[in-house]
mmCIF file of C-alpha atoms (C1' of nucleotides) in Angstrom:
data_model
loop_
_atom_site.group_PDB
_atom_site.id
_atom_site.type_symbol
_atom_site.label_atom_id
_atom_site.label_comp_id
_atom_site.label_asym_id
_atom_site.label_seq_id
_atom_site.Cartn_x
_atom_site.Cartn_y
_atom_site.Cartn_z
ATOM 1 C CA UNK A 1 -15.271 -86.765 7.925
ATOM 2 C CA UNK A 2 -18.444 -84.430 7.962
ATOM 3 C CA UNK A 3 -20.860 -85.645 9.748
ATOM 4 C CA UNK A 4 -24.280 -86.732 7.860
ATOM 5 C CA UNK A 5 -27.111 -88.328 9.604
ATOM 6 C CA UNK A 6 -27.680 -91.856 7.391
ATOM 7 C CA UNK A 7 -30.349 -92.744 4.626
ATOM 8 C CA UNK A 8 -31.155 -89.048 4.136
ATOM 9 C CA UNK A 9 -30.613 -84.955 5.169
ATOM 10 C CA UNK A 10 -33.016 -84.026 7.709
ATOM 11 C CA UNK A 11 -34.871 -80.905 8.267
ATOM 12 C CA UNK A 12 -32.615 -80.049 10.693
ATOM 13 C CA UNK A 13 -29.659 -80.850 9.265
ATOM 14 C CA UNK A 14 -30.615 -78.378 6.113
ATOM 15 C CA UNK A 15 -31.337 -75.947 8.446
ATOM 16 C CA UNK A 16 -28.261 -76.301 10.169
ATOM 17 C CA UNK A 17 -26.289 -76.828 7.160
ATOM 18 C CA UNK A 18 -28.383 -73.216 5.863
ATOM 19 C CA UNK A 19 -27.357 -71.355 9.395
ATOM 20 C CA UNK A 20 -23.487 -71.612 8.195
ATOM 21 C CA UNK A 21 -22.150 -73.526 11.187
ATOM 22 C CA UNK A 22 -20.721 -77.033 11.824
ATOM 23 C CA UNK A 23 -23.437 -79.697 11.842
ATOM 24 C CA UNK A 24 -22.978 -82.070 14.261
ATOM 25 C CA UNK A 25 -24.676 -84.813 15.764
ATOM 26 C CA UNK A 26 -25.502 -83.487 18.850
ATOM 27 C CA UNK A 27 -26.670 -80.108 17.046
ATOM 28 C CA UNK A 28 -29.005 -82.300 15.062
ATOM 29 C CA UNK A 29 -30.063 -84.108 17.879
ATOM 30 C CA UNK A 30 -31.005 -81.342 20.209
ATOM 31 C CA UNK A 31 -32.812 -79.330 17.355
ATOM 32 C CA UNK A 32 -34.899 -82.611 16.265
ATOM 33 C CA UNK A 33 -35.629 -83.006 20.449
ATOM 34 C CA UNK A 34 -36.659 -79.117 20.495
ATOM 35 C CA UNK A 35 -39.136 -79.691 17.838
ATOM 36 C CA UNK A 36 -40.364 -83.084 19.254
ATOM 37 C CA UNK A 37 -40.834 -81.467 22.488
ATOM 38 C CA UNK A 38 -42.260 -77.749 21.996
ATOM 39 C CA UNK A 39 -41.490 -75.544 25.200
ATOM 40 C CA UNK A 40 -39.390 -78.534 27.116
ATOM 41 C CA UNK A 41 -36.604 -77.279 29.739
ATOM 42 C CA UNK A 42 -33.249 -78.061 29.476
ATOM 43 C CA UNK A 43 -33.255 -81.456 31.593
ATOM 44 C CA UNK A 44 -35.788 -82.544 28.692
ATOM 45 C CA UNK A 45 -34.175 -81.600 25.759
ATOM 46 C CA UNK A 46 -31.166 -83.383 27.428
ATOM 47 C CA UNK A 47 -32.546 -86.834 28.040
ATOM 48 C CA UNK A 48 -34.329 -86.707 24.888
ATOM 49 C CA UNK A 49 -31.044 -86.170 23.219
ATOM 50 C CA UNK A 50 -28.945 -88.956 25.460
ATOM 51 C CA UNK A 51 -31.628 -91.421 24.437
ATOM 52 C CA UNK A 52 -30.714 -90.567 20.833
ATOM 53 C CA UNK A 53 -27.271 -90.533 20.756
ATOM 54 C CA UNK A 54 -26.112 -91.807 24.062
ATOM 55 C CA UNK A 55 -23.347 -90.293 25.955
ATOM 56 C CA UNK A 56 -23.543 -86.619 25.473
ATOM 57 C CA UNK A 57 -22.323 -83.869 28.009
ATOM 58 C CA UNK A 58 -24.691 -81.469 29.460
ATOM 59 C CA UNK A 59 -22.627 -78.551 28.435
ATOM 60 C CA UNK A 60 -22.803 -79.845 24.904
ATOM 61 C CA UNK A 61 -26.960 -79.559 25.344
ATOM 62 C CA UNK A 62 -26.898 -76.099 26.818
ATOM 63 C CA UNK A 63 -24.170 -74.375 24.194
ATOM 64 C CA UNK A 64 -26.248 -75.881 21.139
ATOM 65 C CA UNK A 65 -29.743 -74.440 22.543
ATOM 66 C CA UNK A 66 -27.625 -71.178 23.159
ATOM 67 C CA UNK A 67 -25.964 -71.450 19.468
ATOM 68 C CA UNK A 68 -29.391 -72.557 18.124
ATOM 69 C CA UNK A 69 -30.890 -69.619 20.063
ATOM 70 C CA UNK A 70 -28.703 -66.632 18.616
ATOM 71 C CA UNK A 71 -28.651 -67.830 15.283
ATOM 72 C CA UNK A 72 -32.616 -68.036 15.251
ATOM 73 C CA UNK A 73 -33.947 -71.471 15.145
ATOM 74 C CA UNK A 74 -35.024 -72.105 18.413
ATOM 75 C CA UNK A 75 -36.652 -69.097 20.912
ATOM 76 C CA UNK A 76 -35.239 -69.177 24.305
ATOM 77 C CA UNK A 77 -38.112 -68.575 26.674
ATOM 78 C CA UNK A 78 -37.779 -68.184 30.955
ATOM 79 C CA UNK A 79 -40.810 -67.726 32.414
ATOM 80 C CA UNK A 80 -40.415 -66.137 36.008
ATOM 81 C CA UNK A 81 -39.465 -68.558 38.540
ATOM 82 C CA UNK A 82 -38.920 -71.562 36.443
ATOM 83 C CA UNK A 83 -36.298 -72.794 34.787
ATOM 84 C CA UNK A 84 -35.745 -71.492 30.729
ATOM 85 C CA UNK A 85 -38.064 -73.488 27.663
ATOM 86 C CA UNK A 86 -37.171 -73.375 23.979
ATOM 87 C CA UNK A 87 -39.643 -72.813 21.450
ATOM 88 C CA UNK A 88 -39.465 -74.126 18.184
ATOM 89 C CA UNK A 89 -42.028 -71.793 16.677
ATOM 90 C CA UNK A 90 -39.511 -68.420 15.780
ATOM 91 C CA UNK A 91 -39.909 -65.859 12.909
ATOM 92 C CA UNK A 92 -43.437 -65.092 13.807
ATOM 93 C CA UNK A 93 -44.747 -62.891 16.875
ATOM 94 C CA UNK A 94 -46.499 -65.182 18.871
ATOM 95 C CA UNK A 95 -46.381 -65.150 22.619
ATOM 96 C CA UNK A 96 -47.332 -67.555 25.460
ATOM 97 C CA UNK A 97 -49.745 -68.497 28.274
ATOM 98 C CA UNK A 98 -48.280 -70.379 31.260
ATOM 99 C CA UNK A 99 -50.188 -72.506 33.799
ATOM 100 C CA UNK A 100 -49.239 -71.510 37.200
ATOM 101 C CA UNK A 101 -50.071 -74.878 38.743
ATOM 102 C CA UNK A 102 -48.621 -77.286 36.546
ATOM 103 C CA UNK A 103 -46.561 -75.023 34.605
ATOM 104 C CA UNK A 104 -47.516 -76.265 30.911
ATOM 105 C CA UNK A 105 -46.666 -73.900 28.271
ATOM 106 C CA UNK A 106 -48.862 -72.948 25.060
ATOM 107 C CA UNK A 107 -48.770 -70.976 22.105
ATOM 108 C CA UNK A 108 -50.812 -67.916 21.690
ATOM 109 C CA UNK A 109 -51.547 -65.269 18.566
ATOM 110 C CA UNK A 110 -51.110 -62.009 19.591
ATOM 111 C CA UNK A 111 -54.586 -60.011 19.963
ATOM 112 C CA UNK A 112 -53.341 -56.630 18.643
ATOM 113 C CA UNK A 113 -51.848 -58.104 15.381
ATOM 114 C CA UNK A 114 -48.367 -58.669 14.318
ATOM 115 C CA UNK A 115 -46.516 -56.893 16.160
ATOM 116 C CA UNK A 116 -48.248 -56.248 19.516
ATOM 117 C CA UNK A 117 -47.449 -54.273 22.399
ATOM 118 C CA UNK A 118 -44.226 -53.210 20.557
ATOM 119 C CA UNK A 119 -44.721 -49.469 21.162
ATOM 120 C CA UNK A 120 -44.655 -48.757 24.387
ATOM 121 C CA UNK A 121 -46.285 -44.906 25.104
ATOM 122 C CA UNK A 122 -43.009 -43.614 26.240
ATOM 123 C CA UNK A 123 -39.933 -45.324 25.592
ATOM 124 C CA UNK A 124 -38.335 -43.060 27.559
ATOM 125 C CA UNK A 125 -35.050 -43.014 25.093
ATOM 126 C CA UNK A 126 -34.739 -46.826 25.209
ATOM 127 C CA UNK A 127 -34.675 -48.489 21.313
ATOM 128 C CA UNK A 128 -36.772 -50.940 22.184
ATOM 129 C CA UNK A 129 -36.004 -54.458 19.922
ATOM 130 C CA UNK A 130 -38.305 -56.841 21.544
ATOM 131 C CA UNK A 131 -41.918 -57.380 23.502
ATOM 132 C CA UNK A 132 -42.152 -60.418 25.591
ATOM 133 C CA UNK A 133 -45.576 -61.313 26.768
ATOM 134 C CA UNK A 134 -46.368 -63.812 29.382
ATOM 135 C CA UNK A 135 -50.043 -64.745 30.479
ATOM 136 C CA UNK A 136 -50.136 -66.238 33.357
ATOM 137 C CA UNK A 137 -53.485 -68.317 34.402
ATOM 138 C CA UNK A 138 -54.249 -71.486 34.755
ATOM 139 C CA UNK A 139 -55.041 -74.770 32.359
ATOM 140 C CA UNK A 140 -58.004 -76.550 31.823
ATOM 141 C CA UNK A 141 -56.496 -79.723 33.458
ATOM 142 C CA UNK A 142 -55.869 -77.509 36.790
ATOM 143 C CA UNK A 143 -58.484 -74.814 37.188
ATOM 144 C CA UNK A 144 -60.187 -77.900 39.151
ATOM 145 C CA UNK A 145 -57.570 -78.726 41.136
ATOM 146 C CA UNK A 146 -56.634 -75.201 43.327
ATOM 147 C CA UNK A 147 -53.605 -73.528 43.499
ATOM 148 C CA UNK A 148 -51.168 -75.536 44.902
ATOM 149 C CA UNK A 149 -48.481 -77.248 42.593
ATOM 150 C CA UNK A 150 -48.221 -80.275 45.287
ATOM 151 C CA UNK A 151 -51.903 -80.332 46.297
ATOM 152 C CA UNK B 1 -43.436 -55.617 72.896
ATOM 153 C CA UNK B 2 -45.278 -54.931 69.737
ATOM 154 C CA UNK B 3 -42.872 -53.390 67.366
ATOM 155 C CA UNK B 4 -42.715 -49.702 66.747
ATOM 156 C CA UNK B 5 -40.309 -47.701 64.353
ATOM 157 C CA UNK B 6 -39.647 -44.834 66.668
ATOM 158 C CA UNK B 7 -40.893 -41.211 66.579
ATOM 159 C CA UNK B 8 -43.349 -41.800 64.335
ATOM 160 C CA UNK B 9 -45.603 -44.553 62.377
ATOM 161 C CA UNK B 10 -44.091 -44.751 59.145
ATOM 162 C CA UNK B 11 -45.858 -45.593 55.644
ATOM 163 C CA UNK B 12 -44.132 -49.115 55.739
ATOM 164 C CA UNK B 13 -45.640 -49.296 59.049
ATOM 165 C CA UNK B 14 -49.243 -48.470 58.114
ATOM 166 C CA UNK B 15 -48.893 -50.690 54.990
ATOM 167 C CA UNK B 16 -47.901 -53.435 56.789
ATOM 168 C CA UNK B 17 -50.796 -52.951 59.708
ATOM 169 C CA UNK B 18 -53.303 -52.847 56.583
ATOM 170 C CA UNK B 19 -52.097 -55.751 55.396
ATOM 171 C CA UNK B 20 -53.002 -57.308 58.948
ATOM 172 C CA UNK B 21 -50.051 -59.047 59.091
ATOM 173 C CA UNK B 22 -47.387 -58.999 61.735
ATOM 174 C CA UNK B 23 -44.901 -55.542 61.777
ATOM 175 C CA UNK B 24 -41.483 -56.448 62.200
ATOM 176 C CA UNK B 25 -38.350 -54.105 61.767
ATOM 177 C CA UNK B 26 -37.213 -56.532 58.991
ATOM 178 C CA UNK B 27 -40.254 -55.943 57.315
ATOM 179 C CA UNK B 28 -40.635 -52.718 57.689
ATOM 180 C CA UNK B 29 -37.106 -52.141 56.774
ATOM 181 C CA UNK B 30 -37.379 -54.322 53.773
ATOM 182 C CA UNK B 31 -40.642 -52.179 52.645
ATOM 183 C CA UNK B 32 -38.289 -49.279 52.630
ATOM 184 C CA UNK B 33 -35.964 -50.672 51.170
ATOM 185 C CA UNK B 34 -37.468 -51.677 48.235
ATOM 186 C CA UNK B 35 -39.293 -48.046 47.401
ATOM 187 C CA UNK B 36 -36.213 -46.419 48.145
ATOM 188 C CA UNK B 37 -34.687 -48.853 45.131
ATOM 189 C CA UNK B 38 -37.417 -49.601 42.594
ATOM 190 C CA UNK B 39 -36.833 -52.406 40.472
ATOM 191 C CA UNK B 40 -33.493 -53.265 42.846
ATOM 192 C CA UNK B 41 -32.404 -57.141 42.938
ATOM 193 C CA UNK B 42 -32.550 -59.378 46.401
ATOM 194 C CA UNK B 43 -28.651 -58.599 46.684
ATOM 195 C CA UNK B 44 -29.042 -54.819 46.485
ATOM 196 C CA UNK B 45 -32.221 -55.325 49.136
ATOM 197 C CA UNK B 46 -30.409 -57.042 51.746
ATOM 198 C CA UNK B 47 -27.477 -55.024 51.520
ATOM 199 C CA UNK B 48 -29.465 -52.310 52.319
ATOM 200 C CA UNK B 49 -31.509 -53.496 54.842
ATOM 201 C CA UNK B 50 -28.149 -54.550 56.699
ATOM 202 C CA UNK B 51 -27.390 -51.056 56.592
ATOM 203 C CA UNK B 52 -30.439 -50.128 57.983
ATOM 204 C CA UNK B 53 -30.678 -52.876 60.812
ATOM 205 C CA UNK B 54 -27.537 -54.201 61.157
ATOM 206 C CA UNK B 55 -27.323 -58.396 61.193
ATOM 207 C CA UNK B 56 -30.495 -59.561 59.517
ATOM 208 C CA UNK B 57 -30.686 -63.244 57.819
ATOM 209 C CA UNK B 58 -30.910 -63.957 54.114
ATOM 210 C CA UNK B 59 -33.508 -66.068 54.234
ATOM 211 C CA UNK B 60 -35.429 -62.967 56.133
ATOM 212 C CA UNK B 61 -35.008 -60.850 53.201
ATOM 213 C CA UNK B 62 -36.150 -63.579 51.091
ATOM 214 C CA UNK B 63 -39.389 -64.159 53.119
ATOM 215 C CA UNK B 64 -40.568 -60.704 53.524
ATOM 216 C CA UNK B 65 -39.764 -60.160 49.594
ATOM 217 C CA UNK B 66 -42.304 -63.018 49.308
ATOM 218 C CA UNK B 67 -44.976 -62.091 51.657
ATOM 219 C CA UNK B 68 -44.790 -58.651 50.568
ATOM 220 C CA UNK B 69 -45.150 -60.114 46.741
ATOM 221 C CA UNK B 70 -48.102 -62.242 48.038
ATOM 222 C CA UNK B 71 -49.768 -59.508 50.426
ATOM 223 C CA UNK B 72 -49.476 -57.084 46.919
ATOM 224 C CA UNK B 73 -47.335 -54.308 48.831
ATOM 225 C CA UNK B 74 -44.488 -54.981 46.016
ATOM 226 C CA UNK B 75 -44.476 -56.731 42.788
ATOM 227 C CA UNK B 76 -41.593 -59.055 42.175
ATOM 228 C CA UNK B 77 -40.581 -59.109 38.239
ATOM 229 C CA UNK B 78 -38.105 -61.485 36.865
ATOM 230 C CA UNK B 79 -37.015 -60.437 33.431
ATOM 231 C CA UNK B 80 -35.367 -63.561 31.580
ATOM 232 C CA UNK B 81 -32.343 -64.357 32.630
ATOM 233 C CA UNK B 82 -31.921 -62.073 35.320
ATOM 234 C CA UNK B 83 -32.018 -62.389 39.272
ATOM 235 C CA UNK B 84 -35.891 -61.083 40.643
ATOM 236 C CA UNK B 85 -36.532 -57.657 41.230
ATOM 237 C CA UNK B 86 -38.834 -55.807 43.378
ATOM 238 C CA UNK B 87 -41.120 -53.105 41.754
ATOM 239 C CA UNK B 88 -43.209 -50.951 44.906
ATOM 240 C CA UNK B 89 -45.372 -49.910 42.343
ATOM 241 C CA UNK B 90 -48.296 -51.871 42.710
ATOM 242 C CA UNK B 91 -52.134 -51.789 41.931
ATOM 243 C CA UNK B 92 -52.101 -50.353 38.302
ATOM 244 C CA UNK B 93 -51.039 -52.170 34.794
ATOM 245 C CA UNK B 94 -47.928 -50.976 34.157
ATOM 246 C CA UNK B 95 -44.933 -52.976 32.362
ATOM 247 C CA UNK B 96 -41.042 -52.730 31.809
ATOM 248 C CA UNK B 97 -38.466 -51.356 29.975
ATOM 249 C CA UNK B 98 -35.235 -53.358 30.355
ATOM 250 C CA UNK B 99 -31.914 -52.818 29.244
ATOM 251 C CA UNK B 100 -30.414 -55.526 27.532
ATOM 252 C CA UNK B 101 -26.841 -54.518 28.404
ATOM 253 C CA UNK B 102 -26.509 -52.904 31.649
ATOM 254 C CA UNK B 103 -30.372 -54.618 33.022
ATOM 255 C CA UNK B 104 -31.850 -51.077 33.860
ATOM 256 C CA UNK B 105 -35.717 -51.265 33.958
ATOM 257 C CA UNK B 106 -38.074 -48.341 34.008
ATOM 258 C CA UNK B 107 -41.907 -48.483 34.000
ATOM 259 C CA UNK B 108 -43.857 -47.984 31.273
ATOM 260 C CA UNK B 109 -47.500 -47.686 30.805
ATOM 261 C CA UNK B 110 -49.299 -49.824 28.919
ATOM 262 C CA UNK B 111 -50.082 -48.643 25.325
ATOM 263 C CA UNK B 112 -53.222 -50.320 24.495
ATOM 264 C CA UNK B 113 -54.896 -48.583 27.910
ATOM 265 C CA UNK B 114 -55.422 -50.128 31.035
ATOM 266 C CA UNK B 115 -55.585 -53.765 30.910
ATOM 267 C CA UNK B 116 -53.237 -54.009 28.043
ATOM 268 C CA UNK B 117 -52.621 -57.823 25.881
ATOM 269 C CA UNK B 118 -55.049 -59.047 28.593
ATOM 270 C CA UNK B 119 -57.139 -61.069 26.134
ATOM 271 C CA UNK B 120 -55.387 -63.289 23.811
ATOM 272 C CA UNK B 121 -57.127 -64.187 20.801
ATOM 273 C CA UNK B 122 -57.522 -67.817 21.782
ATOM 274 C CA UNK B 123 -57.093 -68.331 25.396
ATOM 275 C CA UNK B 124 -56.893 -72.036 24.767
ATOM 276 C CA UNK B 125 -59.193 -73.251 27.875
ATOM 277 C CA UNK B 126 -56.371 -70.905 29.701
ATOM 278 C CA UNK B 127 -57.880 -69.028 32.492
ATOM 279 C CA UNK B 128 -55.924 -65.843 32.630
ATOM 280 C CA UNK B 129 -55.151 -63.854 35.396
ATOM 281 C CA UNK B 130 -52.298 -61.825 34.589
ATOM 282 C CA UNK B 131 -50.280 -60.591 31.478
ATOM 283 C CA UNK B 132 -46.943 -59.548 32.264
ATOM 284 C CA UNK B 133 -45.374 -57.755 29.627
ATOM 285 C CA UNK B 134 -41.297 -56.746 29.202
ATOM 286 C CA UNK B 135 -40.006 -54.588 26.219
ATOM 287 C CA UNK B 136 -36.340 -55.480 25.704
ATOM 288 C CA UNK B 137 -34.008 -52.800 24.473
ATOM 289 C CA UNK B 138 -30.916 -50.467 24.692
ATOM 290 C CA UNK B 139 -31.596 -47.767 27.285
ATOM 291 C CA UNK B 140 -30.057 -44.076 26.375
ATOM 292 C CA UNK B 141 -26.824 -44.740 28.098
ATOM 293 C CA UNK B 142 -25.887 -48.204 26.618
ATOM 294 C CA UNK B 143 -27.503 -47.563 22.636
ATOM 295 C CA UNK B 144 -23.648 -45.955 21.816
ATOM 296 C CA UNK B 145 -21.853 -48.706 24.125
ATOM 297 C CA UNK B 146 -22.231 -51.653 21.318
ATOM 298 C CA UNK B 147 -24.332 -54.896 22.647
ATOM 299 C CA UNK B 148 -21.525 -56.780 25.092
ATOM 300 C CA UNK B 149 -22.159 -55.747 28.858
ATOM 301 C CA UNK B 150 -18.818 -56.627 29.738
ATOM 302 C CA UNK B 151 -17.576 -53.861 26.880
ATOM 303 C "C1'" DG C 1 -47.834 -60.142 81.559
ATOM 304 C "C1'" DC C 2 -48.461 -64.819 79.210
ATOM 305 C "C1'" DA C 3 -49.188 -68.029 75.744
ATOM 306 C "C1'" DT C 4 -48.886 -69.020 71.045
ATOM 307 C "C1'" DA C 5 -48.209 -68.961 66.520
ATOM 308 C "C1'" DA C 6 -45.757 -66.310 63.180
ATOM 309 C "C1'" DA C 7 -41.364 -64.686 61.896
ATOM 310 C "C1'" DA C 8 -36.273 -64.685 62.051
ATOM 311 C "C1'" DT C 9 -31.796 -67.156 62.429
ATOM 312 C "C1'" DG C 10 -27.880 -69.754 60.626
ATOM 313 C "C1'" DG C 11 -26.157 -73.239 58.150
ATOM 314 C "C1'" DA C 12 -26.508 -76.572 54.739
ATOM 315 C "C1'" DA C 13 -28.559 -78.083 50.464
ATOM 316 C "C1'" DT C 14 -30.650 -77.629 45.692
ATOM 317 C "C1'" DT C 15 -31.307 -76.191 41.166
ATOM 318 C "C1'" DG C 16 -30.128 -74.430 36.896
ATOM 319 C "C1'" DT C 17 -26.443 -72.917 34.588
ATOM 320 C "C1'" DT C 18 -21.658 -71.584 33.397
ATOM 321 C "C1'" DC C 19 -16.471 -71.760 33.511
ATOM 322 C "C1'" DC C 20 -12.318 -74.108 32.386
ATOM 323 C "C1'" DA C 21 -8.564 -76.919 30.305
ATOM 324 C "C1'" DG C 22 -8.026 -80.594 27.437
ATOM 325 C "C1'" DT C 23 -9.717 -83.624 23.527
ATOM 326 C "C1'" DT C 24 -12.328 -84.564 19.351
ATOM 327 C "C1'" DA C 25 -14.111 -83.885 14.933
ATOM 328 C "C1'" DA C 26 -16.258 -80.907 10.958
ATOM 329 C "C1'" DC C 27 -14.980 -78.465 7.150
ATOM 330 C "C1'" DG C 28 -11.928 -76.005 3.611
ATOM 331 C "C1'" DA C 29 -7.781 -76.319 1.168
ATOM 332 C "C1'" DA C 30 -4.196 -78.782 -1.092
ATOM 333 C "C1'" DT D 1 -8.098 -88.062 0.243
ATOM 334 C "C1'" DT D 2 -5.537 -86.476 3.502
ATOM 335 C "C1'" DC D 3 -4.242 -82.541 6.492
ATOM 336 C "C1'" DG D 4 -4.541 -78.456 9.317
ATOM 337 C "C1'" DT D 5 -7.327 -75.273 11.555
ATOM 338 C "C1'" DT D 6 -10.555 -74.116 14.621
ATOM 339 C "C1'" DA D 7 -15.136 -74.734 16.228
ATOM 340 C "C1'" DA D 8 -17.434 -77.884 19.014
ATOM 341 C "C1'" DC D 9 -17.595 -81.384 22.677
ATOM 342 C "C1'" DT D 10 -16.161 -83.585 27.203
ATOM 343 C "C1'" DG D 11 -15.905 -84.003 32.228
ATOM 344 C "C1'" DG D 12 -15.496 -82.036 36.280
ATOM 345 C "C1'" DA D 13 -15.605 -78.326 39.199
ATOM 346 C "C1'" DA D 14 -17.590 -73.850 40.319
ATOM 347 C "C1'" DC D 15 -21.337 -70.495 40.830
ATOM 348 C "C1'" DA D 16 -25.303 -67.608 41.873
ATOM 349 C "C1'" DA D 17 -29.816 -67.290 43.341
ATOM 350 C "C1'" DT D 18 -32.817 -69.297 46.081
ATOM 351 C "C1'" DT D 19 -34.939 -72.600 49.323
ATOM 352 C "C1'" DC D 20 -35.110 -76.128 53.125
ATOM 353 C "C1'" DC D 21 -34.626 -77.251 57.911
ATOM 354 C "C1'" DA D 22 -34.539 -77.222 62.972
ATOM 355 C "C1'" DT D 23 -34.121 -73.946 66.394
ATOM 356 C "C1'" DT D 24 -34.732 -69.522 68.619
ATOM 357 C "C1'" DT D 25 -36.922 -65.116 68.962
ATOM 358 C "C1'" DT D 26 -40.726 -61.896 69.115
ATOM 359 C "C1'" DA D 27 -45.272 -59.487 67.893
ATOM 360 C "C1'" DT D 28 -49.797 -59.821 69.083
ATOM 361 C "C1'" DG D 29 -54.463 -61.201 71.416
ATOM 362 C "C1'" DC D 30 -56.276 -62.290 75.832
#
DNA sequence: GCATAAAATGGAATTGTTCCAGTTAACGAA
DNA sequence: TTCGTTAACTGGAACAATTCCATTTTATGC
């Protein structure tokens, strides 16, 4: 039997349904947890989704944000030295600003316009597909506080 | 005994002694290491500096990769998805050029001038420090190859 | 030289993620 | 509506990169 949520189709399951692939539960559930939870880790997105469905394997969590990942609906975003976030927000050039303290994760417009960055001065024969651009500073909650994530 | 290369008082040496921090021969060997390797993962450093010294620790490695990072005598870049690497280039704004099939990375300077991205439009609160930038692409080699690194 | 704190050692542990072989279930066709 | 195919999920084990810890070594200031 296909699988269909209840009452009515969500959003993700139309966007699912409009990706061409199998819509399952837990491909519903971990795109809905994505969106609830802009720029959560992996551990997040899979408690989110266990407390939705129940039982679900981790493997299940990470192949759906990688499916979900290549066929555009969520952005797949690793920050140096911490473990990868997935971004809701795709189809527009936006980048990110990271908190080194506490780590938090927020949205930002790119200054030089829609495509930023994207031309390097010499691309020294590489095609170049992609600019990723991290700030790195820290949030209003820990510019207080000092450096140290335990302090 | 204080430490001392040999001969002569290498460039590791003196960068070290500037830094004011303690010379050892791992350090010094890791130092070397890394500009003789630009952009070369923690694997490739410590099998180097094994050749160099003989027996020397992981963890070793690992430290001085740190403090060096920390002291600003190398720059350690992690591109997503992909073990650290160690960039001697240090001091100016430059960014990277990485291979999405075979992971080579080449510097590039910045195309907006010095300081490059450095102010996004809305900062958010955000106090930023730093703007790390990675293009993502096909180098020369790999753009006939098809995508698959394993290909 | 000597003391002392910094750095290195070696081994085990963690974290985030992936591999694998077997089972389940979504979807297209009949 | 049922059936077959194949993609997707499960559970458990494996992995790679990195870090933690207690102990030993060693560079440096006096």
């Amino acid at each position: 039997m296909p699988y269909h949520s209840g009452m009515t189709t969500s959003a993700a399951e139309r966007d699912l349904r409009g990706a061409a692939v199998r819509v399952t539960k837990q491909r519903v559930a971990v795109l809905d947890a994505v969106r609830r939870h802009p720029h959560a880790d992996a551990d997040t997105i899979i408690a989110d989704v266990r407390g939705e469905l129940g039982r679900v394997s981790t493997q299940a969590v990470y192949d759906v944000l990688h499916a979900l990942d290549e066929m555009g609906l969520v952005r797949r975003v690793a920050p140096a030295g911490s473990p990868a976030r997935y971004d809701p927000r795709v189809g527009d050039n936006h980048h990110h600003l990271v908190c080194r303290r506490c780590g938090r994760m927020v949205d930002v417009d790119c200054a030089t316009g829609a495509a930023p960055c994207l031309e390097p001065v010499a691309a020294q024969g590489f095609s170049v597909t992609e600019a990723e651009v991290i700030f790195w500073g820290y949030c209003p909650d820990c510019q207080s506080k000092g450096p140290a994530p335990a302090g």
